[in-house]
XYZ file of C-alpha atoms in Angstrom:
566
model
C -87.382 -24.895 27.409
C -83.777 -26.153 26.784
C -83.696 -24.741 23.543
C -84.966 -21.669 24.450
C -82.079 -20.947 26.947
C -79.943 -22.118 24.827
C -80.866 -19.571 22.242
C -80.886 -16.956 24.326
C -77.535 -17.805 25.828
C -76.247 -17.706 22.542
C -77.819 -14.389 21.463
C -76.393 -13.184 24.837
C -72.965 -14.136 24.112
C -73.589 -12.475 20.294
C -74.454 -9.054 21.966
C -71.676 -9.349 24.463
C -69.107 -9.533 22.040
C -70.948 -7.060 20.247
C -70.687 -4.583 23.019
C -67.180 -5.421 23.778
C -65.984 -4.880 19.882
C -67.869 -1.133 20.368
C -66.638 -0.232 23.945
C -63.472 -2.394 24.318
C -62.230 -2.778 21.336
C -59.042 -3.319 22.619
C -59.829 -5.395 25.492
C -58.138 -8.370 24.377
C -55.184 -7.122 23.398
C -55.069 -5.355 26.325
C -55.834 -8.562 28.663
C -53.150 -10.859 26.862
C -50.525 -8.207 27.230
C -51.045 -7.681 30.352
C -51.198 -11.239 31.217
C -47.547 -11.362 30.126
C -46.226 -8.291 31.538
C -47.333 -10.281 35.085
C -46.230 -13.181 34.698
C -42.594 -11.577 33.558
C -43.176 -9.842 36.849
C -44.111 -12.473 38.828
C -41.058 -14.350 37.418
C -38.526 -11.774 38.656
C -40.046 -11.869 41.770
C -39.134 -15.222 42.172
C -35.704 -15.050 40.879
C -35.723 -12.174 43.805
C -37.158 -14.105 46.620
C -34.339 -16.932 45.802
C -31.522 -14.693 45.475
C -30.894 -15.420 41.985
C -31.367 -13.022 38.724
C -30.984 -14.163 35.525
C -28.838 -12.078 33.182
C -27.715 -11.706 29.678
C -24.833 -14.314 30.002
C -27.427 -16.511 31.684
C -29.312 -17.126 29.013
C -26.442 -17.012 26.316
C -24.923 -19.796 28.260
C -27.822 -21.926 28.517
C -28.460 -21.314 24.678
C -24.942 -22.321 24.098
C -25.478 -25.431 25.881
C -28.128 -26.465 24.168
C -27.567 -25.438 20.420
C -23.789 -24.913 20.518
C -23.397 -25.309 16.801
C -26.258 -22.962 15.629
C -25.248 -19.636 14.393
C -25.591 -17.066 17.207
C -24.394 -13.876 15.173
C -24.396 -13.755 11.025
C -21.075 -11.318 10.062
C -20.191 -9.919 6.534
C -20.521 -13.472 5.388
C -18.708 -14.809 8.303
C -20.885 -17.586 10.716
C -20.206 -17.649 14.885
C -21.527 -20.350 16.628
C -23.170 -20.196 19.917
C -20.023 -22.514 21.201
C -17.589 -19.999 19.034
C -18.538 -17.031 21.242
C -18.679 -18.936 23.745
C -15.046 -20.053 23.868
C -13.831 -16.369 22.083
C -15.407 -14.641 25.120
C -13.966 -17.387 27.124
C -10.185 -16.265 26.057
C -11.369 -12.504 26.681
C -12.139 -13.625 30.014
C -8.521 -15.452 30.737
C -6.584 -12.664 29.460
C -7.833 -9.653 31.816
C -8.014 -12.674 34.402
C -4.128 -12.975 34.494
C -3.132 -10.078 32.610
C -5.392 -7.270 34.551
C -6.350 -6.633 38.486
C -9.885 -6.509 37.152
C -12.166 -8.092 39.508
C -16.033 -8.552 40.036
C -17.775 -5.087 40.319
C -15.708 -3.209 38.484
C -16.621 -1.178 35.367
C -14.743 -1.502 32.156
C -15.718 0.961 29.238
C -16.451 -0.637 25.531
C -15.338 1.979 22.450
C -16.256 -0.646 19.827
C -18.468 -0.326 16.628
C -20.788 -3.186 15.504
C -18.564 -6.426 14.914
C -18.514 -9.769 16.794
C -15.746 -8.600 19.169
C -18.101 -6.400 20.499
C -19.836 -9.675 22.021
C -16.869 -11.576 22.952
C -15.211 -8.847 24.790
C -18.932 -7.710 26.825
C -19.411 -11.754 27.740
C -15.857 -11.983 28.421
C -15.735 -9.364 31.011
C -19.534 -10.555 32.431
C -17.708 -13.669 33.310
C -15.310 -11.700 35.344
C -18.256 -10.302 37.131
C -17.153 -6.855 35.420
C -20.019 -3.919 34.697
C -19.364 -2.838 30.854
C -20.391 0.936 30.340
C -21.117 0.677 26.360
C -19.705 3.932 24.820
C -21.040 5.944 21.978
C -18.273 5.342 19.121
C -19.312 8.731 17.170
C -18.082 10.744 19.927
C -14.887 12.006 20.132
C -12.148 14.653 21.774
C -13.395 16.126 24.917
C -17.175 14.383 24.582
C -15.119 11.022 24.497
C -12.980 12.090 27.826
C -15.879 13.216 29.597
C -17.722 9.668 28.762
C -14.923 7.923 30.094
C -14.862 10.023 33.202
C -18.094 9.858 34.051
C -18.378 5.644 34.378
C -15.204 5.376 36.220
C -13.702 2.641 34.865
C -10.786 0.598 35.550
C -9.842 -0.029 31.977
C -11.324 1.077 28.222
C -11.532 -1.704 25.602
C -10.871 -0.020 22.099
C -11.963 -1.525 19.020
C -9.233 -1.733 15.704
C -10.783 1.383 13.786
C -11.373 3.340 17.015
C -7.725 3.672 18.363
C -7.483 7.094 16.831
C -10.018 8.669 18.929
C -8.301 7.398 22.159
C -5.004 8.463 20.687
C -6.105 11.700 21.054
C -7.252 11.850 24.204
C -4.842 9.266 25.733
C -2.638 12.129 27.514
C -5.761 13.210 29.402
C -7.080 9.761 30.811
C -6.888 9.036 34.253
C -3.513 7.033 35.410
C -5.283 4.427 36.779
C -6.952 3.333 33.624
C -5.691 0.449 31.449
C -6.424 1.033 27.609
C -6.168 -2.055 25.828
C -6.868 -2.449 22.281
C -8.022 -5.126 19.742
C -5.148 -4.593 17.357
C -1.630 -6.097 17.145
C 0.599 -3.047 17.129
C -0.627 -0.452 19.386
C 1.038 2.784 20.681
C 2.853 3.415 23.780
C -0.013 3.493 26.683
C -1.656 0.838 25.115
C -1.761 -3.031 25.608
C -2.895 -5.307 22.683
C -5.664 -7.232 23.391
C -5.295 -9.521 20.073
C -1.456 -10.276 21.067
C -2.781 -11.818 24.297
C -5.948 -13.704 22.686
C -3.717 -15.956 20.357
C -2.314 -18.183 23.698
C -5.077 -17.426 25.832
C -6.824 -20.590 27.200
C -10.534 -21.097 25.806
C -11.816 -23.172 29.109
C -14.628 -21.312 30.880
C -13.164 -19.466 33.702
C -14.344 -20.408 37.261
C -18.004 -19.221 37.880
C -16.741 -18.183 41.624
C -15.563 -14.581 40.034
C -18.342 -13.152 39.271
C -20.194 -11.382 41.728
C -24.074 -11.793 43.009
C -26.517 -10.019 40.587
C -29.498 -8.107 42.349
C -32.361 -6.190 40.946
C -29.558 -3.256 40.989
C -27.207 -4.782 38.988
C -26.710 -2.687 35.862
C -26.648 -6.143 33.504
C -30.165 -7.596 34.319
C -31.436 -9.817 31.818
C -32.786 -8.280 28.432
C -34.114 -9.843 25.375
C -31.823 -10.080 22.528
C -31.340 -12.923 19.899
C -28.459 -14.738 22.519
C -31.056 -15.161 25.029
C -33.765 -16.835 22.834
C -31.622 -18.966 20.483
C -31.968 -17.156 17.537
C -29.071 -15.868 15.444
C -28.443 -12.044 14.945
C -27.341 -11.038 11.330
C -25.031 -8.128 12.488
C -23.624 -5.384 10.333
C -21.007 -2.792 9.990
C -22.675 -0.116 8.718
C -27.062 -0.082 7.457
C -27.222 -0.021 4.220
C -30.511 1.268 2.548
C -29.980 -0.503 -0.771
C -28.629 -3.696 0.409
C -30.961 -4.295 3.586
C -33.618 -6.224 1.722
C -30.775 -8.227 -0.201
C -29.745 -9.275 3.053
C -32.977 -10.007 4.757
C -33.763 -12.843 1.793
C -30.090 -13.942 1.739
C -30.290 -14.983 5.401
C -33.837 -15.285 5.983
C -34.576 -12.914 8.626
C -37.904 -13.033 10.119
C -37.739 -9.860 12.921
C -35.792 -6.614 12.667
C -34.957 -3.842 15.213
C -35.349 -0.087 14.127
C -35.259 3.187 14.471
C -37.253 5.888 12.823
C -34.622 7.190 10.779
C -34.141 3.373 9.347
C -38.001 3.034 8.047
C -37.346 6.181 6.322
C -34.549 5.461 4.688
C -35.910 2.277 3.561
C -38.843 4.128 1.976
C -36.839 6.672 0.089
C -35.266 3.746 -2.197
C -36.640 3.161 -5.769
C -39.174 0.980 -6.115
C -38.065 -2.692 -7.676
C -39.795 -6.048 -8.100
C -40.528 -8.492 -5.430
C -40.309 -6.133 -2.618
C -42.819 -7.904 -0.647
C -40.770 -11.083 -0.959
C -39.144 -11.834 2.136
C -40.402 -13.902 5.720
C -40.044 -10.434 7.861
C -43.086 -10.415 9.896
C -41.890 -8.097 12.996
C -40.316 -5.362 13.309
C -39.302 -3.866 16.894
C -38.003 -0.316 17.660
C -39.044 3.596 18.327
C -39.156 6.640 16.620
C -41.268 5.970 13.125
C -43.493 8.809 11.919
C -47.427 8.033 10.965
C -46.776 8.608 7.648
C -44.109 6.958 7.226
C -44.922 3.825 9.061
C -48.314 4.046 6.727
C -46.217 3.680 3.658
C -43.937 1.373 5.057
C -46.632 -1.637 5.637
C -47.995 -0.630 2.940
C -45.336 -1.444 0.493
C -43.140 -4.030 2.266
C -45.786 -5.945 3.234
C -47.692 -7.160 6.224
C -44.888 -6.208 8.865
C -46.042 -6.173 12.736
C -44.572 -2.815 13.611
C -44.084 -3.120 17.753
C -43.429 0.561 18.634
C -41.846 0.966 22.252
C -40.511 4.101 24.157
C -38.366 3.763 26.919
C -35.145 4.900 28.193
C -32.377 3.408 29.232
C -31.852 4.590 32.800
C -35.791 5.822 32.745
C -37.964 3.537 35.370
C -41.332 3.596 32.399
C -41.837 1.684 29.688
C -44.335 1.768 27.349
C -45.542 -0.505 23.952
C -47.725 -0.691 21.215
C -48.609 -3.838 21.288
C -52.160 -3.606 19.373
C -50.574 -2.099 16.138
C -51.926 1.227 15.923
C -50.429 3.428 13.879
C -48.644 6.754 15.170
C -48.842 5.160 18.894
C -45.354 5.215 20.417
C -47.792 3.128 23.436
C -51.072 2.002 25.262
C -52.058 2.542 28.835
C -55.310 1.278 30.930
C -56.125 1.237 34.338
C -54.479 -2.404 34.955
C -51.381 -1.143 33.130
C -51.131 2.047 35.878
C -51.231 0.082 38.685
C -47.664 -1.299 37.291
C -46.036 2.202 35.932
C -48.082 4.932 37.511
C -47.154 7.694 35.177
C -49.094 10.968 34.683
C -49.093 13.944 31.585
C -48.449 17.224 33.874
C -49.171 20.589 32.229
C -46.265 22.133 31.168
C -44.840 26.170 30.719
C -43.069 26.298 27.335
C -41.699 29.624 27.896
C -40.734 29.225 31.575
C -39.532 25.370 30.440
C -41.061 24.184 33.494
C -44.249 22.280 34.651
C -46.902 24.413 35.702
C -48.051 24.422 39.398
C -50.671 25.852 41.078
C -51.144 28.515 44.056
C -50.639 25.422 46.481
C -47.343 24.384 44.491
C -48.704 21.433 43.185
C -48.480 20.326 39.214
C -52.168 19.817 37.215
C -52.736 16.838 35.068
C -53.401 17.274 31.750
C -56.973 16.429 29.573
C -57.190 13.735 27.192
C -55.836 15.484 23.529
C -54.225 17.879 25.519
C -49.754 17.515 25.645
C -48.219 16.802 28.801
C -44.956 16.221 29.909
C -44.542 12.322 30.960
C -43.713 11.548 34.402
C -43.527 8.292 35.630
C -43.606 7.645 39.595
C -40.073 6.560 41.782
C -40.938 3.882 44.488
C -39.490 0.770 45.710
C -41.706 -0.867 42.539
C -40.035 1.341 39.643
C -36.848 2.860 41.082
C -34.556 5.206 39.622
C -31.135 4.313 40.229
C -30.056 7.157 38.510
C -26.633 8.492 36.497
C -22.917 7.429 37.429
C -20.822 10.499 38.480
C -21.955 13.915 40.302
C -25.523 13.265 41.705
C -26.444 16.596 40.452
C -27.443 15.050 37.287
C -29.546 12.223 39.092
C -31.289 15.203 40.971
C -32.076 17.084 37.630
C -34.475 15.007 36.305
C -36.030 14.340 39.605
C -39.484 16.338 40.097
C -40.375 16.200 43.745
C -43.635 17.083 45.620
C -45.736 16.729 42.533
C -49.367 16.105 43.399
C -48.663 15.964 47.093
C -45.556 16.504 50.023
C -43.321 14.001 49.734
C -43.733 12.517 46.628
C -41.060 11.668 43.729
C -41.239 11.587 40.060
C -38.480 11.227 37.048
C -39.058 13.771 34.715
C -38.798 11.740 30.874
C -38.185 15.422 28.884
C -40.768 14.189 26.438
C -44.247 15.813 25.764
C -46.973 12.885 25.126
C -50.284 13.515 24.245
C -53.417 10.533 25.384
C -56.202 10.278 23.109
C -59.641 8.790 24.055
C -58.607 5.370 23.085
C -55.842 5.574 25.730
C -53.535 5.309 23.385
C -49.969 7.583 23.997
C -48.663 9.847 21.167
C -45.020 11.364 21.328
C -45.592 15.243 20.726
C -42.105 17.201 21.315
C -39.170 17.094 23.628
C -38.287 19.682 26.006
C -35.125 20.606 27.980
C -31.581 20.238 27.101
C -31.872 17.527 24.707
C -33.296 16.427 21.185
C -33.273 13.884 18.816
C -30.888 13.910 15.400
C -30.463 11.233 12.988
C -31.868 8.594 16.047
C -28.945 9.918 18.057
C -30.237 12.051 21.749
C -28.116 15.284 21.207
C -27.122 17.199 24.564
C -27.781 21.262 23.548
C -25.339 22.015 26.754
C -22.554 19.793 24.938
C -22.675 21.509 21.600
C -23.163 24.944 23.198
C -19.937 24.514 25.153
C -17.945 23.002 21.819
C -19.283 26.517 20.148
C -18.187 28.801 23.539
C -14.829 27.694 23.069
C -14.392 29.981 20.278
C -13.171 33.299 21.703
C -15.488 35.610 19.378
C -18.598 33.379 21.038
C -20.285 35.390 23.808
C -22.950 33.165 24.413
C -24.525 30.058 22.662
C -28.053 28.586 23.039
C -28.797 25.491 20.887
C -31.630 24.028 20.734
C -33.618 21.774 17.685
C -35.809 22.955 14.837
C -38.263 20.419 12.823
C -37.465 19.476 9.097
C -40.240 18.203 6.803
C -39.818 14.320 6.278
C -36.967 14.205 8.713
C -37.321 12.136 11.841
C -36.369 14.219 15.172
C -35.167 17.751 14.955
C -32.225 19.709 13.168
C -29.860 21.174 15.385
C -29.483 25.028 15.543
C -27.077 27.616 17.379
C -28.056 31.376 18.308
C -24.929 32.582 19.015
C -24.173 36.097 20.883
C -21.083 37.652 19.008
C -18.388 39.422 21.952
C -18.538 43.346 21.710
C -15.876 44.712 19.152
C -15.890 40.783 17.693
C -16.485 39.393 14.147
C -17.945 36.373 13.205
C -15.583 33.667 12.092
C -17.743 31.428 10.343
C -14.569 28.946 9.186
C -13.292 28.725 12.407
C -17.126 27.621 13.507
C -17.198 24.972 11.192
C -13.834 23.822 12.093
C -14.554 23.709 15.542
C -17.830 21.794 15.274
C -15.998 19.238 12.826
C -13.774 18.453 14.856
C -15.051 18.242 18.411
C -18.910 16.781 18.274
C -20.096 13.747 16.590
C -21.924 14.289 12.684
C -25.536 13.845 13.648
C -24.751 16.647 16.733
C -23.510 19.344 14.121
C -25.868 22.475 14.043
C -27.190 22.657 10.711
C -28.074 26.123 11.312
C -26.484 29.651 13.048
C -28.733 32.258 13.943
C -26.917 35.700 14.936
C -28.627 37.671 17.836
C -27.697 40.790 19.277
C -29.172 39.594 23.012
C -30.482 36.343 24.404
C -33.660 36.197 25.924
C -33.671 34.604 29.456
C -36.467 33.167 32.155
C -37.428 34.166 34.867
C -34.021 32.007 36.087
C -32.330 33.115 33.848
C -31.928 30.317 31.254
C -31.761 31.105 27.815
C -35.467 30.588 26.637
C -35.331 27.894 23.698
C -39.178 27.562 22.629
C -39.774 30.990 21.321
C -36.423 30.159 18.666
C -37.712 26.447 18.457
C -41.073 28.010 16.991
C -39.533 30.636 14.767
C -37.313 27.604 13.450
C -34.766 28.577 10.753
C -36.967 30.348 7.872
C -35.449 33.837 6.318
C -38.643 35.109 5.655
C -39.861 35.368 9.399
C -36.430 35.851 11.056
C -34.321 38.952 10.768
C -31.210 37.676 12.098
C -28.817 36.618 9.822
C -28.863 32.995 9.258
C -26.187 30.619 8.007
C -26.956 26.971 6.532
C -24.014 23.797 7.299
C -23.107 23.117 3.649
C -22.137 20.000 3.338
C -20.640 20.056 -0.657
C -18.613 23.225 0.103
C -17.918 22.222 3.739
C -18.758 25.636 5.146
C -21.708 27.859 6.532
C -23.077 29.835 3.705
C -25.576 32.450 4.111
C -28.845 30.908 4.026
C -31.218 32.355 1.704
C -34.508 32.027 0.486
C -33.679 29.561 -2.255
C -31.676 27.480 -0.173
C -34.819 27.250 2.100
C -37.115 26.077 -0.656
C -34.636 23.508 -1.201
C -33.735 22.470 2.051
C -38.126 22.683 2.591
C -38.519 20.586 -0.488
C -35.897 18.393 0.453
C -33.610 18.668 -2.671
C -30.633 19.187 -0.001
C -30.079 16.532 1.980
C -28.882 17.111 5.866
């Protein structure tokens, strides 16, 4: 009798894990990653209840502590120890301490490209209790000033190859903003950070200065390699060719991408012994199916963790199983965390769709939907520094009932019947270039400047085999004015960033509008930039005669068989 239930107890078990593999395939996956998302949550709650957050420094500190002679960040060949950055971002500290009226709260803006500084000077400030508001180094002229503006700092931290860009703009900053800069000789306006570093003191300043973190504090602990002992090999610049060489030269075992990077990475000739290296995760967003295919397939067995997220967005979501294509995964244990929804969506009114009571649908499974994640006092939105007009924007309010509050991502997803999220197009006043968000409103008002330029509507047209969208003008020409298409390129040159260029002008005698009159975007999105379908004229960013040419049909086939290069 024994061995009977026994043997059917096993054969139970057998079937159950049978059933589970057919219905749940993913339930395990799903159950362990959830099991950490909680007890991450539970964790914070704790760190809540005693009035204590950990942050960044935190953990660097504690790391530094422990391990102070391990390599925390890997640099052209030069090594910083945990205890080097440590006592570099303790100097940092000292000199706005006693050469500054910096004090805890206040924001200081970072222009400063990918070198160690860029650590010592963020720590150094933490230790003040100081916000730093990281800024984009591509961006220059009026983009730069209206960066600056918008965070409110007390001072801007320039990096050595960046002082240009502030040059330029240094007439315009606000009076009450210091400018120092990590250079010896600086211009008049400017203090020199490096000058004051050389007889600064390297003792930790007193912990008293900075100020109490809360689960508003805009420096809430993140993982990076500082906070989990590892050591970060940091570079200037990626290099296609050389990132392998460098992966085997200091044994990395995790890398963080973007789409663009995988790409990239794939469009190198093939050589020997690519699959010889200890990488065995890589983290990021942004990687095409077929390109993450061919990726695993010839680098080897690389975990590729997909994520999507924003920065100031209250929704996160993550791959974790590995499929491919998936930018995420959702369940029902997983909404009762982020309760997000897929609304339907009007492309030509560039609005979500809502019905006779007012209230927005949700979409079916296979069917895009713009992602909307819920605002409560569980996943807040704390929204954008400056005019709270831009907060408001992506705000959606009364969605499925009176009352109720939602932030608006800009991003089209599609669910399949697995559950699992696919990224499908993005919507609104923004695309991607190059990994780089591009703001259409920014490059149309570079464009307006020109006094020929009527009107400008930009918006981003798809490429085959490049990641994110090309950017492209229509541009509405002033009665009795010519185009000046020198003056265009000049313009765009020299006032927005590489990756925001538009790649393409289209010339239109009128713009369409909504019903609100906003230029419409989606019927010139869908049209894209081909001279067989369009009428307009058309004009193609050269980039080997520096000038818009006329684009023609064989420049298409080239630019569609990618034997130009954007």
């Amino acid at each position: 009798m024994p061995l009977f239930w026994i043997s059917g107890l096993g054969a139970g078990i057998v079937l159950l894990h049978f059933v589970q593999k057919l219905l749940f395939p993913y339930f395990w996956n799903d159950f362990w990653y959830l099991l950490k998302v909680v007890c991450c949550g539970i964790r914070l709650q704790l760190y809540s209840r005693k009035g204590q957050l950990v942050t960044v420094l935190d953990k660097f500190l504690s790391q530094a502590k422990k391990q102070p002679q391990k390599p925390f960040i890997i640099y052209e060949g030069d090594i910083y120890t945990y205890e080097d950055v440590d006592k570099r971002s303790n100097k940092v500290a000292c000199v706005f301490l006693n050469h500054s009226t910096l004090k805890g709260g206040d924001t200081v803006a970072l222009l400063m490209s990918n070198e160690p500084d860029f650590v010592h000077v963020w720590f150094g400030l933490a230790k003040l209790g100081c916000v730093v508001a990281f800024l984009n180094s591509n961006i220059r002229s009026n983009s730069l000033l209206h960066c600056i503006r918008s965070c409110e700092p007390r001072a801007l931290v320039v990096g050595t190859d960046l002082l240009e860009a502030i040059e330029e703009i240094l007439p315009n900053l606000p009076e009450d903003i210091s400018v120092w800069a990590v250079r010896d000789s600086v211009p008049q306006g400017v203090s020199s950070l490096t000058e004051k570093l050389t007889t600064a003191s390297d003792k930790p300043v007193p912990s008293s200065h900075r100020v109490v973190s809360n689960l508003k504090s805009p420096y809430l602990y993140i993982f990076t390699s500082g906070t989990t002992g590892a050591t970060c090999v940091l570079k200037k610049k990626f290099s296609a060719s050389q990132f392998w060489n460098d992966c085997k030269k200091y044994n990395v075992t995790v890398f963080q991408y973007i789409g663009e990077i995988c790409r990239y990475l794939c469009k190198q000739p093939k050589r020997e012994g690519e699959k010889d290296h200890q990488v065995r995760l890589a983290i990021g967003n942004g990687v095409r199916s077929d390109v993450w295919r061919e990726f695993v397939d010839r680098f080897g067995n690389i975990k590729m963790c997909e994520l999507y997220g924003a920065t100031e967005g209250n929704i996160c979501l993550m791959n974790h199983t590995g499929k491919i294509g998936a930018v995420g995964r959702t369940n029902f244990f997983y909404k009762v965390f982020f309760n997000f929804d897929l609304i339907k969506y009007d492309f030509q009114k560039d609005e979500p769709i809502r019905n006779e009571q007012g209230w927005c649908s949700r979409v079916q499974k296979g069917e895009p939907g713009l992602l909307v994640s819920q605002v409560n006092k569980k996943n807040p939105f704390f929204g954008y520094a400056g005019s709270k007009k831009h907060t408001e924007k992506k705000l959606l309010r009364n969605v499925f009932k009176k009352g109720d509050v939602y932030f608006n991502t800009g991003d089209l997803m599609v669910q399949d019947q697995e559950d699992f999220l696919y990224f499908w197009d993005r919507i609104g006043d923004t695309f991607r270039w190059k990994g780089e968000n591009i703001a259409t409103t920014e490059v149309a008002d570079v464009i307006g400047m020109l006094d020929f330029i009527e009107e400008s509507n930009v918006y981003g047209v798809a490429v085959p085999d490049y990641e994110g969208k090309a950017g492209m003008a229509s541009i509405i020409l002033k009665p009795n004015k010519s185009l000046d298409l020198e003056k265009v390129y000049e313009q765009v040159v020299t006032f927005l960033p590489a990756y925001a260029y538009p790649r393409f002008l289209r010339i239109q005698e009128k713009m369409q509008v909504t019903g609100t009159f906003k230029p419409k975007k989606f019927p010139l999105v869908q049209e894209g930039f081909s001279p067989l379908k369009i009428s307009d004229p058309l004009y193609f960013m050269d980039n080997l005669k520096k000038a818009y040419v006329p684009l023609t049909k064989e420049l298409y086939d080239q630019i569609m068989l990618g034997e130009i290069r954007l």
